[in-house]
Amino acid sequence: MRAITAAVAAIVMAALPATAKDFYLTADAMIDVIGGKRVENPAIVVRDGRIVAIGDQADLSPPEGAERIDLPGKTLLPGFMDMHVHLQSDAETPFFASMSFSIPRQTVVAVKNARRTLMAGFTTVRNVGAAGYTVIAVRDGVIAGDIEGPRIYATGPALSITGGHCDNNFLPPEKEDVADGVADGPWAARAKVRENIKYGANAIKLCATGGVFSKGTKVGVQQYTVEEMKAAVDEAHRRGLTVAAHAHGTDGIKAAIVAGVDSVEHASFLDDEGVALAKQFGTYFSMDIYNTEYTLTFGEQNGVPEENLNKERQVSKAQRASFTKAVEGGVKMVFGSDAAIYPHGDNAKQFARMVQFGMTPLQALQAATINAATLLKRENNLGAIREGYFADIVAVDGDPLEDISVTEDVAFVMKDGVIYKNQ
Ligand SMILES: [Zn+2]
C-alpha cells in the first residue's frame, strides 16, 4: 500500500512544473514601466515565483540559500505580453494546406509555438480565436507543467455572423462548413459566450467587421450589430471575462466600442470620432502594425490568394496612419501582433514599428507590459517588476529606451520564478 502511494506521489511530482527556487538577480539596469524610468544597478529577490524584494545592489544582499544570477551588460524588463496571437497556426504553412489541419494537428502546432513565444520573452499572451478549444488545452498543459509556454488567456472559437470574417467561407454550400463560433442574433451570441466559458475560455473574441484573410468579406464593413455585440459583452462581463473585438472598418470600430468591448483589435480605419469614443469608453486598441511586412513579402510564396493580398495592401497603410492617430489622440494602447500572420517568436519586431509610428520606446514597452496587464485586470500582480508581483522577468542587451530593437533578442526569460532561458 505504501509502495503504491509512493509511486503515485512520484507520478504526481513528475507532472508538476519545476519548483521555483529562490533567486537573487542582478543586472546593469531595469526598466520601471510604472514609474517610467530606468533604474541602475538593481538587485531583485525572487521567492516562490514572486518578486519579494527590489533594491540597489549595494544595499540589498542575497538571502541565504538563494541562487545568484548576475546579468552584466543587461537590462531587466517585465516579461512581455502580446494581446493578439493565434498559437494554433503558422504563417509559413501554405494557405490552403493549413485548412486541412485537424483540431489535434492544430493543437500540436500550438504546443510548438507556445514554447517559441516564451523563449522570445513573451511570458503572457492572449490567444484570440481558435477552433475546437485547441489553445485552451495548451494553456492547461502549460499550467500543469506538461509543456513549456507563456501564461495564456485563451478564447474558444471567435463569435461571427454567418458568412462573416470568423466563419469558414471557402467551401461551397453542399459541404456545409460552418465555423464553430457562428452565432446570429443577441441570444445566440449570449449562448455562444456561455459555450466558450463552459469549455474553459478565459477571454472572449468576436468579429465585428470583415477581415483580410477571409473570403468574400469586406474589411471596412460592419458585421455584428451593436445589439448582438452588447449581448455578448454583457454575458462575458457578468462572468468576469474581457472581450476582444476584431474591427477594421470605421463604423465597426465605433459600434464595438459603444457595445462595451474591452479591446478593439486592428482598428485600421480610424476617424476622430473613433478616437474620442475609445477615450470616453476607456477602450484599448491592439494594433498589429508589424505583420504586414511579412505578408506583403512572403504571402504570395505562402499561397495567400490575391483577394486577400489585395485587402492587405489596402489595410496596412491605413492601419499605420491610424496607429499614429490613436497614439497622438491618447487612446489606451496594448501590444497585439497577430502572431500566425508572421512567424511565432518574431513578436518583438513590432516594438520598433510602434516607435517608428509614434510611440516613445517607454510607451511601446508599457503597451506590452502594464497596459496589457491592466486590460486583463491583472495590474496588481503582472506587467511590472514590483514587490509582490509574479516573477515574469526578461533581460536584453543594452538599453531598450535608447534602442527598442534590442527587445528582438532576449537573453534571459523567467516566468513564475522559473528560468526558461539564460544565454
Ligand atoms: Zn488575429
mmCIF file of N, CA and C in Angstrom, residues 77 80 287-290 293 319-321 323-325 327-328 333-336 347-368 399-408:
data_model
loop_
_atom_site.group_PDB
_atom_site.id
_atom_site.type_symbol
_atom_site.label_atom_id
_atom_site.label_comp_id
_atom_site.label_asym_id
_atom_site.label_seq_id
_atom_site.Cartn_x
_atom_site.Cartn_y
_atom_site.Cartn_z
ATOM 1 N N LEU A 77 13.557 43.654 -17.708
ATOM 2 C CA LEU A 77 12.232 44.182 -18.043
ATOM 3 C C LEU A 77 11.187 43.198 -17.554
ATOM 4 N N PHE A 80 7.269 40.262 -21.516
ATOM 5 C CA PHE A 80 6.403 40.934 -22.487
ATOM 6 C C PHE A 80 5.050 40.215 -22.575
ATOM 7 N N MET A 287 -3.153 47.072 -31.962
ATOM 8 C CA MET A 287 -2.952 47.294 -33.395
ATOM 9 C C MET A 287 -1.689 46.586 -33.896
ATOM 10 N N ASP A 288 -1.922 45.667 -34.835
ATOM 11 C CA ASP A 288 -0.854 44.773 -35.317
ATOM 12 C C ASP A 288 -0.148 45.392 -36.524
ATOM 13 N N ILE A 289 0.795 46.284 -36.256
ATOM 14 C CA ILE A 289 1.373 47.053 -37.365
ATOM 15 C C ILE A 289 2.699 46.494 -37.883
ATOM 16 N N TYR A 290 3.138 45.328 -37.407
ATOM 17 C CA TYR A 290 4.349 44.732 -37.995
ATOM 18 C C TYR A 290 4.031 43.722 -39.099
ATOM 19 N N GLU A 293 4.487 43.575 -43.134
ATOM 20 C CA GLU A 293 5.777 43.454 -43.834
ATOM 21 C C GLU A 293 6.018 42.003 -44.227
ATOM 22 N N GLN A 319 -3.745 51.375 -41.566
ATOM 23 C CA GLN A 319 -3.617 50.985 -40.164
ATOM 24 C C GLN A 319 -2.455 51.697 -39.484
ATOM 25 N N ARG A 320 -1.362 51.864 -40.197
ATOM 26 C CA ARG A 320 -0.213 52.556 -39.594
ATOM 27 C C ARG A 320 -0.536 54.036 -39.349
ATOM 28 N N ALA A 321 -1.266 54.663 -40.290
ATOM 29 C CA ALA A 321 -1.678 56.058 -40.077
ATOM 30 C C ALA A 321 -2.642 56.135 -38.887
ATOM 31 N N PHE A 323 -2.688 54.098 -36.355
ATOM 32 C CA PHE A 323 -1.905 53.880 -35.138
ATOM 33 C C PHE A 323 -1.346 55.222 -34.630
ATOM 34 N N THR A 324 -0.759 55.990 -35.550
ATOM 35 C CA THR A 324 -0.210 57.304 -35.176
ATOM 36 C C THR A 324 -1.321 58.188 -34.601
ATOM 37 N N LYS A 325 -2.472 58.152 -35.260
ATOM 38 C CA LYS A 325 -3.623 58.960 -34.815
ATOM 39 C C LYS A 325 -4.067 58.559 -33.400
ATOM 40 N N VAL A 327 -2.259 57.033 -31.058
ATOM 41 C CA VAL A 327 -1.223 57.378 -30.069
ATOM 42 C C VAL A 327 -1.285 58.880 -29.764
ATOM 43 N N GLU A 328 -1.348 59.681 -30.825
ATOM 44 C CA GLU A 328 -1.396 61.141 -30.629
ATOM 45 C C GLU A 328 -2.675 61.555 -29.921
ATOM 46 N N MET A 333 -3.332 51.950 -25.269
ATOM 47 C CA MET A 333 -2.831 51.003 -26.271
ATOM 48 C C MET A 333 -2.207 49.778 -25.606
ATOM 49 N N VAL A 334 -2.471 48.609 -26.189
ATOM 50 C CA VAL A 334 -1.754 47.390 -25.790
ATOM 51 C C VAL A 334 -1.007 46.833 -26.996
ATOM 52 N N PHE A 335 -0.026 46.015 -26.697
ATOM 53 C CA PHE A 335 0.745 45.332 -27.735
ATOM 54 C C PHE A 335 -0.049 44.113 -28.191
ATOM 55 N N GLY A 336 -0.390 44.100 -29.489
ATOM 56 C CA GLY A 336 -1.073 42.938 -30.074
ATOM 57 C C GLY A 336 -0.539 42.754 -31.475
ATOM 58 N N ASN A 347 7.636 38.136 -32.432
ATOM 59 C CA ASN A 347 6.682 39.121 -31.896
ATOM 60 C C ASN A 347 7.325 40.481 -31.625
ATOM 61 N N ALA A 348 8.553 40.457 -31.057
ATOM 62 C CA ALA A 348 9.169 41.714 -30.607
ATOM 63 C C ALA A 348 9.532 42.643 -31.756
ATOM 64 N N LYS A 349 9.505 42.132 -32.981
ATOM 65 C CA LYS A 349 9.788 43.028 -34.114
ATOM 66 C C LYS A 349 8.779 44.171 -34.182
ATOM 67 N N GLN A 350 7.612 43.959 -33.590
ATOM 68 C CA GLN A 350 6.613 45.031 -33.643
ATOM 69 C C GLN A 350 7.008 46.247 -32.797
ATOM 70 N N PHE A 351 7.825 46.051 -31.759
ATOM 71 C CA PHE A 351 8.202 47.187 -30.899
ATOM 72 C C PHE A 351 8.788 48.342 -31.728
ATOM 73 N N ALA A 352 9.734 48.011 -32.621
ATOM 74 C CA ALA A 352 10.403 49.064 -33.395
ATOM 75 C C ALA A 352 9.409 49.800 -34.290
ATOM 76 N N ARG A 353 8.388 49.068 -34.801
ATOM 77 C CA ARG A 353 7.378 49.728 -35.647
ATOM 78 C C ARG A 353 6.490 50.642 -34.797
ATOM 79 N N MET A 354 6.226 50.245 -33.576
ATOM 80 C CA MET A 354 5.400 51.089 -32.704
ATOM 81 C C MET A 354 6.115 52.411 -32.423
ATOM 82 N N VAL A 355 7.448 52.339 -32.316
ATOM 83 C CA VAL A 355 8.232 53.555 -32.096
ATOM 84 C C VAL A 355 8.300 54.367 -33.397
ATOM 85 N N GLN A 356 8.525 53.661 -34.486
ATOM 86 C CA GLN A 356 8.583 54.336 -35.796
ATOM 87 C C GLN A 356 7.295 55.118 -36.091
ATOM 88 N N PHE A 357 6.146 54.584 -35.660
ATOM 89 C CA PHE A 357 4.872 55.218 -35.994
ATOM 90 C C PHE A 357 4.268 56.000 -34.819
ATOM 91 N N GLY A 358 5.109 56.440 -33.892
ATOM 92 C CA GLY A 358 4.613 57.469 -32.972
ATOM 93 C C GLY A 358 4.779 57.265 -31.482
ATOM 94 N N MET A 359 5.163 56.070 -31.028
ATOM 95 C CA MET A 359 5.330 55.906 -29.579
ATOM 96 C C MET A 359 6.769 56.193 -29.166
ATOM 97 N N THR A 360 6.948 56.562 -27.911
ATOM 98 C CA THR A 360 8.289 56.554 -27.342
ATOM 99 C C THR A 360 8.613 55.089 -27.027
ATOM 100 N N PRO A 361 9.904 54.740 -26.901
ATOM 101 C CA PRO A 361 10.223 53.364 -26.508
ATOM 102 C C PRO A 361 9.526 52.966 -25.200
ATOM 103 N N LEU A 362 9.448 53.899 -24.246
ATOM 104 C CA LEU A 362 8.779 53.573 -22.981
ATOM 105 C C LEU A 362 7.300 53.255 -23.211
ATOM 106 N N GLN A 363 6.634 54.031 -24.048
ATOM 107 C CA GLN A 363 5.207 53.758 -24.330
ATOM 108 C C GLN A 363 5.025 52.375 -24.974
ATOM 109 N N ALA A 364 5.939 52.039 -25.871
ATOM 110 C CA ALA A 364 5.831 50.728 -26.528
ATOM 111 C C ALA A 364 5.997 49.615 -25.493
ATOM 112 N N LEU A 365 6.952 49.793 -24.571
ATOM 113 C CA LEU A 365 7.166 48.781 -23.521
ATOM 114 C C LEU A 365 5.971 48.724 -22.572
ATOM 115 N N GLN A 366 5.395 49.880 -22.250
ATOM 116 C CA GLN A 366 4.217 49.894 -21.364
ATOM 117 C C GLN A 366 3.039 49.182 -22.040
ATOM 118 N N ALA A 367 2.904 49.365 -23.365
ATOM 119 C CA ALA A 367 1.817 48.698 -24.095
ATOM 120 C C ALA A 367 1.918 47.186 -23.935
ATOM 121 N N ALA A 368 3.163 46.679 -23.876
ATOM 122 C CA ALA A 368 3.387 45.228 -23.812
ATOM 123 C C ALA A 368 3.572 44.722 -22.389
ATOM 124 N N ASP A 399 20.299 49.150 -23.667
ATOM 125 C CA ASP A 399 19.213 49.947 -23.113
ATOM 126 C C ASP A 399 18.053 50.051 -24.100
ATOM 127 N N PRO A 400 16.944 49.380 -23.822
ATOM 128 C CA PRO A 400 15.795 49.423 -24.745
ATOM 129 C C PRO A 400 15.181 50.813 -24.880
ATOM 130 N N LEU A 401 15.457 51.708 -23.925
ATOM 131 C CA LEU A 401 14.902 53.065 -24.052
ATOM 132 C C LEU A 401 15.692 53.871 -25.076
ATOM 133 N N GLU A 402 16.934 53.437 -25.344
ATOM 134 C CA GLU A 402 17.754 54.073 -26.386
ATOM 135 C C GLU A 402 17.504 53.406 -27.732
ATOM 136 N N ASP A 403 17.461 52.072 -27.712
ATOM 137 C CA ASP A 403 17.274 51.315 -28.956
ATOM 138 C C ASP A 403 16.299 50.179 -28.680
ATOM 139 N N ILE A 404 15.046 50.400 -29.059
ATOM 140 C CA ILE A 404 13.977 49.449 -28.737
ATOM 141 C C ILE A 404 14.196 48.092 -29.413
ATOM 142 N N SER A 405 14.961 48.055 -30.502
ATOM 143 C CA SER A 405 15.115 46.787 -31.233
ATOM 144 C C SER A 405 15.916 45.744 -30.436
ATOM 145 N N VAL A 406 16.552 46.149 -29.331
ATOM 146 C CA VAL A 406 17.241 45.138 -28.507
ATOM 147 C C VAL A 406 16.252 44.124 -27.918
ATOM 148 N N THR A 407 14.960 44.469 -27.901
ATOM 149 C CA THR A 407 13.939 43.535 -27.405
ATOM 150 C C THR A 407 13.798 42.310 -28.314
ATOM 151 N N GLU A 408 14.334 42.402 -29.545
ATOM 152 C CA GLU A 408 14.205 41.285 -30.504
ATOM 153 C C GLU A 408 15.133 40.126 -30.162
#
